[in-house]
Coordinates of C-alpha atoms and ligand atoms in Angstrom, one line a residue:
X5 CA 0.0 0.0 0.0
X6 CA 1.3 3.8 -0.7
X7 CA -0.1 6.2 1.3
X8 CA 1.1 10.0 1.2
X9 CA 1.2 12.4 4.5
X10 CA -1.6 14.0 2.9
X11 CA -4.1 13.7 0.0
X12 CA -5.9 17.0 -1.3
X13 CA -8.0 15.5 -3.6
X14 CA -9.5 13.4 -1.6
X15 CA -11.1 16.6 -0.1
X16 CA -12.3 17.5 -3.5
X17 CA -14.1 14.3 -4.3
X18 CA -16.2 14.3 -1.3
X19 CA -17.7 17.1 -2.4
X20 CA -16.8 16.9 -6.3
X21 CA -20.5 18.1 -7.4
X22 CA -20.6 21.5 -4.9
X23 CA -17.2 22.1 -5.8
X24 CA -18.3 21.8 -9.5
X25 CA -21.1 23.9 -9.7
X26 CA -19.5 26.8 -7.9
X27 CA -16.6 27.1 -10.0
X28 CA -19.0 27.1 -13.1
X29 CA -21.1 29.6 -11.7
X30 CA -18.6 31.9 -10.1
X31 CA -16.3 31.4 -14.3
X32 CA -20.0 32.7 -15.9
X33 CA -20.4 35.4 -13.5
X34 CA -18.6 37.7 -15.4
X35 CA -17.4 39.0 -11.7
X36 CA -14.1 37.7 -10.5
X37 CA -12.3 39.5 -7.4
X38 CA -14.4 41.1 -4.6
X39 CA -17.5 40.3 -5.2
X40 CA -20.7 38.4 -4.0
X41 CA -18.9 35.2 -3.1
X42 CA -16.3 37.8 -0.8
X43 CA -18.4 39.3 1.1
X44 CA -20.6 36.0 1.5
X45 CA -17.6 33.9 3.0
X46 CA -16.8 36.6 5.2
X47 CA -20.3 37.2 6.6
X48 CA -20.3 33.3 7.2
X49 CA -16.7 32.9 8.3
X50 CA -17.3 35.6 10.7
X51 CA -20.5 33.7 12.3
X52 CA -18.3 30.8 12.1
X53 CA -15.7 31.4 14.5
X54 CA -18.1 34.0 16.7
X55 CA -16.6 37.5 15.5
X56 CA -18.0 40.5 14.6
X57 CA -16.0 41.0 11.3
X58 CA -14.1 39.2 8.8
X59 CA -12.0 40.5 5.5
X60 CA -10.6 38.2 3.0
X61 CA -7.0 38.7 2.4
X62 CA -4.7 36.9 -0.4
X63 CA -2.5 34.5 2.2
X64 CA -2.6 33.6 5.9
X65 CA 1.2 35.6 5.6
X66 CA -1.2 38.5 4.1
X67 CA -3.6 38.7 7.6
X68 CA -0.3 38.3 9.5
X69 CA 1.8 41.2 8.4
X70 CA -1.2 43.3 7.8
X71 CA -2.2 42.7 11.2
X72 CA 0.7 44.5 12.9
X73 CA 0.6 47.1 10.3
X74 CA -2.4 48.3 10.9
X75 CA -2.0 47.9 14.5
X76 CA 0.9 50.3 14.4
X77 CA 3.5 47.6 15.1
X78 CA 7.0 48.2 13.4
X79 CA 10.7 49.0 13.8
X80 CA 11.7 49.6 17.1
X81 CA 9.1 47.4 18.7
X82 CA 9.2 44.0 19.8
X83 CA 6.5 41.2 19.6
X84 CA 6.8 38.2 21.7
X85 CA 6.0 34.8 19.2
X86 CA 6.6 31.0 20.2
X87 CA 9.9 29.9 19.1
X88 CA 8.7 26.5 17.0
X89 CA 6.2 27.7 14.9
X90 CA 6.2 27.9 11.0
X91 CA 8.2 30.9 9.1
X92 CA 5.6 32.9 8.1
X93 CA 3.9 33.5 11.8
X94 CA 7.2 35.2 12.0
X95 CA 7.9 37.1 8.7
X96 CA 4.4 38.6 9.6
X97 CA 6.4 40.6 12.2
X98 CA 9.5 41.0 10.5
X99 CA 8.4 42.4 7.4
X100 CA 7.0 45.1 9.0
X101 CA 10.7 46.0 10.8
X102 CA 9.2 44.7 14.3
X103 CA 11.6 42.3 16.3
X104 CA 10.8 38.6 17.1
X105 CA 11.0 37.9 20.3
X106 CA 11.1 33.5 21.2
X107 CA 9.0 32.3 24.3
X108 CA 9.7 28.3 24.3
X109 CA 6.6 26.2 23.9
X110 CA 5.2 24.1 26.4
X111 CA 4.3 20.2 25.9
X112 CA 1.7 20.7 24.0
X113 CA 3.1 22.7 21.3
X114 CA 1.9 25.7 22.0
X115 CA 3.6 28.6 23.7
X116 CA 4.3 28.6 27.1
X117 CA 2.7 31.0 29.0
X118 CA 4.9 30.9 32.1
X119 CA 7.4 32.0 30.4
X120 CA 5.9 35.0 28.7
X121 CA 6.5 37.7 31.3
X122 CA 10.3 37.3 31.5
X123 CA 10.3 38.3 27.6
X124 CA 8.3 41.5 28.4
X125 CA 10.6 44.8 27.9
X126 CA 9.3 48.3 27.4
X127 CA 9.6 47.9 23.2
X128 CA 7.5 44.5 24.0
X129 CA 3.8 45.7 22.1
X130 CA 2.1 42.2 21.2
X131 CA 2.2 38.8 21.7
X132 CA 1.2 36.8 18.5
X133 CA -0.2 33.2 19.9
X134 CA 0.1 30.3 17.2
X135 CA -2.2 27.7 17.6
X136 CA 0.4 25.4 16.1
X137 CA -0.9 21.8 14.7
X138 CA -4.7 22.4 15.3
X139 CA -4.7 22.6 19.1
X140 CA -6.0 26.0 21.0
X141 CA -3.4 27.4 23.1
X142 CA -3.6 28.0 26.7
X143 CA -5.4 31.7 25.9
X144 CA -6.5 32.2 29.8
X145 CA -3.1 33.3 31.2
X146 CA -1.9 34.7 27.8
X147 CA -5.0 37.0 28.1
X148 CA -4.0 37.8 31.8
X149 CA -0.8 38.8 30.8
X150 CA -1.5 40.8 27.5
X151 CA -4.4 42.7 29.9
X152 CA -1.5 43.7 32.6
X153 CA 1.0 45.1 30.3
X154 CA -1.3 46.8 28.3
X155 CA 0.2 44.3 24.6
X156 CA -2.1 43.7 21.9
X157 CA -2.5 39.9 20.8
X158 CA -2.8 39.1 17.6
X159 CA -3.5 35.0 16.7
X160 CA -1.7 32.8 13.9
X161 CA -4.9 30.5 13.1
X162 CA -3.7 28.8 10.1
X163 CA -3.7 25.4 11.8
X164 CA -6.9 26.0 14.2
X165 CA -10.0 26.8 11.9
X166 CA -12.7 25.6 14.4
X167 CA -10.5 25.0 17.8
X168 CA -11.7 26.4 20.9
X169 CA -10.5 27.5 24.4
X170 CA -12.6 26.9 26.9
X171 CA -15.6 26.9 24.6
X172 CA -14.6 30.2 22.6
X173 CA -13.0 29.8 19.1
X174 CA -9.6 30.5 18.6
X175 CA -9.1 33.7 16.7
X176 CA -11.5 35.6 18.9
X177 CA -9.7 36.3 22.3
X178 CA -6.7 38.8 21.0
X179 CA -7.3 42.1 18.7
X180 CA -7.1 40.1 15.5
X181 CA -7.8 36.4 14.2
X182 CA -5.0 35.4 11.5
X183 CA -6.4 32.6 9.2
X184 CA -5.2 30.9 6.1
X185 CA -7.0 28.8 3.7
X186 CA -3.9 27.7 1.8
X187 CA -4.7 23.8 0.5
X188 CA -3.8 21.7 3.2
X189 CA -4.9 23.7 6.0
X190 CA -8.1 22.3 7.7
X191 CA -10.5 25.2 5.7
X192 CA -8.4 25.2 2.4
X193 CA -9.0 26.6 -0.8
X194 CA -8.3 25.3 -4.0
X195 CA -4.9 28.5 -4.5
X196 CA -4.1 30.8 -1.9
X197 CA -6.3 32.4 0.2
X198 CA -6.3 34.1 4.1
X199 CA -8.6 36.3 6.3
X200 CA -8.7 38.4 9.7
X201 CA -11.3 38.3 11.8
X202 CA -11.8 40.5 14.3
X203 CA -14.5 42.7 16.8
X204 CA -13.2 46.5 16.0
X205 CA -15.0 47.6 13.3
X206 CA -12.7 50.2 12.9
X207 CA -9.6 47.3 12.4
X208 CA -12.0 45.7 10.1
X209 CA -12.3 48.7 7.8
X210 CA -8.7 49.1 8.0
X211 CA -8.0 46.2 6.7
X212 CA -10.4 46.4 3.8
X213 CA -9.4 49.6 2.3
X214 CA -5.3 48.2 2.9
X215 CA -6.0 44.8 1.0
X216 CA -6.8 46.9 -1.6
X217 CA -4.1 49.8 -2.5
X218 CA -5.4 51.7 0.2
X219 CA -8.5 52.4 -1.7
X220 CA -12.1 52.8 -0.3
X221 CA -13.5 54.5 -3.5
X222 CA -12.0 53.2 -6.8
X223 CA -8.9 55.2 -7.6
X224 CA -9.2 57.6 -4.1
X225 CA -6.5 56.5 -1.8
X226 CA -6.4 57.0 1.6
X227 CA -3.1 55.1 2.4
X228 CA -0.3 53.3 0.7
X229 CA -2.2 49.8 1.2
X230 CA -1.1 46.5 -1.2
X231 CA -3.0 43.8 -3.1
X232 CA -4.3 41.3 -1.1
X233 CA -7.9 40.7 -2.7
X234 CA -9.5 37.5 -2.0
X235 CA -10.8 36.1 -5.7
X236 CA -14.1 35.2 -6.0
X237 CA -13.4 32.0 -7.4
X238 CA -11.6 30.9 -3.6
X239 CA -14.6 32.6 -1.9
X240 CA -17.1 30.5 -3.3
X241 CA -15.4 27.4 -3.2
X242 CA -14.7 28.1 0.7
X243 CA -18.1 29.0 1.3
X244 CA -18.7 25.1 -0.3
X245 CA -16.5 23.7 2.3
X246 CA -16.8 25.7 5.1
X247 CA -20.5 24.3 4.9
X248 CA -19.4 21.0 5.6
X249 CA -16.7 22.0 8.4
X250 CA -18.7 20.1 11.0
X251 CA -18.5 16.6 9.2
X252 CA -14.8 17.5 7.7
X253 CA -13.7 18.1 11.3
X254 CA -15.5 14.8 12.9
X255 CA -13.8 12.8 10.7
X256 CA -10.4 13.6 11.4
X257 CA -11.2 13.5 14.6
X258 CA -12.3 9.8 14.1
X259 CA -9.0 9.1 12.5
X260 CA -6.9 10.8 15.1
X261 CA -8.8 9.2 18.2
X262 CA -7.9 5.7 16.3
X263 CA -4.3 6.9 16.5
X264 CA -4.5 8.1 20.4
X265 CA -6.3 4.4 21.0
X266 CA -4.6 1.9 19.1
X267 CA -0.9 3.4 18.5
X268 CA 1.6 2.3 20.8
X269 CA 5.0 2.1 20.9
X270 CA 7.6 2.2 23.2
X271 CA 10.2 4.7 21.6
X272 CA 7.1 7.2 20.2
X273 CA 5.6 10.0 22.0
X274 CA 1.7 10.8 21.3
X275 CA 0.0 14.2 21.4
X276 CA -1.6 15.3 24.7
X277 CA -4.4 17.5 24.7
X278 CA -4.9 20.3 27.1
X279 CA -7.7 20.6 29.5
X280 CA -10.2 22.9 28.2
X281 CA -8.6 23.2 25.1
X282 CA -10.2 20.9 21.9
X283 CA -8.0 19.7 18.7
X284 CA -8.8 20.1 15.4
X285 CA -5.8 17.9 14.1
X286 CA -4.0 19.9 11.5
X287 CA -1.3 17.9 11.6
X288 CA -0.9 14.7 14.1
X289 CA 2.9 15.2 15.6
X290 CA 4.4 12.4 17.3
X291 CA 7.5 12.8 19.0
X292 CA 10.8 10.1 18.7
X293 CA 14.5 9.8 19.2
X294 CA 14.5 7.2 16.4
X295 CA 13.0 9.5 13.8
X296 CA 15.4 9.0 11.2
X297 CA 15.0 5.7 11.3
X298 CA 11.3 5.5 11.7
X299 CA 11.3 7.6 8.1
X300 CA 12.5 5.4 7.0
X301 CA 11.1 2.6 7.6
X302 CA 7.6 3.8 7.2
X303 CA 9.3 5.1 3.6
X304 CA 9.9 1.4 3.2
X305 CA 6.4 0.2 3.9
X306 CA 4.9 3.3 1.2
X307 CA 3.9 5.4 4.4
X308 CA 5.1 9.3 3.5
X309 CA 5.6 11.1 6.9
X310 CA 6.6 14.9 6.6
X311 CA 8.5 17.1 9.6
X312 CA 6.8 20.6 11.1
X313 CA 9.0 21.9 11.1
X314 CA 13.0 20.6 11.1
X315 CA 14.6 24.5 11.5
X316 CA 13.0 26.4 13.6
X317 CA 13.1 30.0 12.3
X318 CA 15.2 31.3 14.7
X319 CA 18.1 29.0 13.3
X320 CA 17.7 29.5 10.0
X321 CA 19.0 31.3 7.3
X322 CA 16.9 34.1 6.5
X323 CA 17.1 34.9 10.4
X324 CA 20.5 34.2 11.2
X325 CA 20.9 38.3 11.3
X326 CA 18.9 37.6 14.8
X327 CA 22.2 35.9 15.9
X328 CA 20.6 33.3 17.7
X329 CA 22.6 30.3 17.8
X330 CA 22.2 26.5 18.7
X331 CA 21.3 26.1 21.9
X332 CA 19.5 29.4 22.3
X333 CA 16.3 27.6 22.5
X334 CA 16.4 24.0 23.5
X335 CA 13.1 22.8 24.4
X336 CA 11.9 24.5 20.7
X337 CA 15.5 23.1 19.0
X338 CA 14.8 19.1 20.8
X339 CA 11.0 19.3 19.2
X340 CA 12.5 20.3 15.9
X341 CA 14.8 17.1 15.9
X342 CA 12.5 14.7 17.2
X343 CA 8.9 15.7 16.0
X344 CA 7.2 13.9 13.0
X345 CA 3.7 13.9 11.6
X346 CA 2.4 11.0 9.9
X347 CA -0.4 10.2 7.6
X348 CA -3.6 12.3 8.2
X349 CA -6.3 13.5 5.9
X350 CA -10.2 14.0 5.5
X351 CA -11.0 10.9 3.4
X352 CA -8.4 9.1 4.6
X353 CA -10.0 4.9 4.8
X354 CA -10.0 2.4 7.4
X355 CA -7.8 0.5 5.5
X356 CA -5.0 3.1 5.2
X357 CA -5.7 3.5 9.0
X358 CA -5.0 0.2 10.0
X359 CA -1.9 0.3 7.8
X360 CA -0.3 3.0 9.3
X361 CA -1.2 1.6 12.8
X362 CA 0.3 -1.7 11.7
X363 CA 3.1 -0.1 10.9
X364 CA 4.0 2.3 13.0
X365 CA 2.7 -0.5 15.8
X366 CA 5.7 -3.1 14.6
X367 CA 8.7 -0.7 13.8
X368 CA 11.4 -2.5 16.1
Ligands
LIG411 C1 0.3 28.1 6.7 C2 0.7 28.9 7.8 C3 0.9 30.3 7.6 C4 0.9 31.0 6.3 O1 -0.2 30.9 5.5 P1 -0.1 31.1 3.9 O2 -1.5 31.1 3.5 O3 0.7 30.0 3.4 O4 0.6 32.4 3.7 C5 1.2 31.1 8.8 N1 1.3 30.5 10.0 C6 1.1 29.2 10.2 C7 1.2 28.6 11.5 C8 0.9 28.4 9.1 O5 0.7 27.1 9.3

């Protein structure tokens, strides 16, 4: 059997008609970028994860440096991120001049809240919380914390369309939501696509006239904004899946409480889920010293397995000007070297379950 860490079209089949129809509809519209299907998605994004407003953006990168920009976040200032977390949550403060500053994460993944106040300094102006692999992070102290140092809080929800803290969606606690609806994410589009969500309706606006050169009446510009326009083409085919979010969500939760139940092994780590937090399974990240040779090995049985991530961005290249070097981080430098994610996707059949529990269940 060959089975791949992930399998985008199965998505599309389970819904192959819907998909269909919209894409025919939206191609003999005659209307293809902000449009009906825009402003549709984010009306039912917005009721989706409980905000007040959502804008489409291009990229989940997009609704991350945009965020800080138009929160007034940039050189000189400092913004307090978790150290293993993809690229992009921090290019979203560097590109606007801001510094990253690394708070180690905590078992689950997520960042470690007792270990945010020792980061605080007086250029410290937001924390930005990544809900890394699909898990809510622990957003009660963070909250505490961002409330008695007066910091804004900005969330990367690429990975958590849907999770909740204590019962209130992730994206909703800080200023702004972060989302992106790149393919594989857990709400993915068929091309690039992102979105903020957020309360202020003045942030909201913002955002809406910046996505869009800074425009709120054609060729009248207020600011120097970008392109970020969502396409209608993505909208509608969102608006398809995010309709069937519910079901898309219970069934990787069926495959990922298989792989809680019936994996076991004695040199593998499984994720642990925090109280009051819920899981939405981006990604399921086990943990082992053997990973090497558990690549491959599962490689030689057909089974792709993929790392999240094996530099963190603190060590690599494009931030070595940082000058953080090995050891700087260790708890977020050990998960880099030992953290794996194998086989996980909606669609994904019983058969190919049992395979990779087979598998994974007799590596010696
Ligand atoms: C995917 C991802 C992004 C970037 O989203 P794009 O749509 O690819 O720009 C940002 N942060 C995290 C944690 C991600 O997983």
């Amino acid at each position: 059997m060959k089975i791949m860490p992930n399998r985008l079209d199965k998505g599309f089949y389970m819904y192959q008609k819907e998909f269909e129809q919209k894409a025919l509809e939206v191609l003999r519209s005659g209307w293809y970028v902000l449009g009906r299907e825009v402003s549709s998605f984010e009306e039912e994004f917005a009721a989706y994860t409980g905000s007040r407003h959502c804008a489409g953006l291009a990229s989940g990168l997009d609704a991350l440096w945009i965020a800080f920009r138009i929160l007034g976040i940039g050189p000189g200032d400092e913004v307090i991120v978790q150290g293993n977390t993809y690229i992009a949550s921090v290019m979203g403060i560097t590109i606007n001049g801001a510094s990253p500053v690394f708070v180690e994460p905590d078992k689950y993944y997520n960042m470690d809240a007792s270990r945010i106040e020792e980061k605080i300094t007086e250029r410290t102006k937001a924390i930005l919380v990544v809900h890394l692999y699909g898990q809510a992070s622990n957003m009660a102290p963070v909250m505490e914390i961002a409330k008695k140092h007066g910091l804004r809080v900005v969330e990367d929800c690429a990975q958590s369309h849907g999770a909740r803290f204590n019962g209130q969606m992730t994206g909703t606690f800080g200023d702004i939501g972060c989302f992106s609806f790149y393919p594989s994410k857990n709400l993915g589009a068929f091309g690039d696509a992102g979105a903020i969500v957020t309360d202020d309706p003045g942030i909201a606006e913002d955002v809406r006239v910046f996505r869009n050169y800074g425009s709120e009446k054609r060729y009248y510009n207020r600011v120097v904004g970008t392109n970020s326009r969502l396409d209608e083409l993505q909208a509608g085919l969102l608006r398809v899946r995010l309709s069937h979010m519910e079901e898309l969500e219970a069934d990787k939760r069926r495959i990922c409480s298989r792989y809680l139940k019936e994996l076991n092994h004695p040199d593998i780590l499984l994720p642990e889920i925090r109280e009051g937090a819920s899981h939405i399974w981006h990604q399921f990240v086990i943990r082992t010293d053997r990973r090497q040779e558990l690549i491959d090995y599962l490689d030689g049985k057909g089974i792709g397995t993929i790392i999240h991530y094996p530099i963190p961005p603190h060590l690599s290249e494009a931030y070595g000007y940082l000058g953080m070097g090995k050891g700087s981080l260790p708890v977020t430098e050990r998960y880099a070297e030992t953290v794996l994610s194998i086989p996980l996707y909606n669609g994904m059949t019983e058969e190919e379950q049992d395979y990779v529990i087979e598998a994974v269940n007799s590596f010696r």
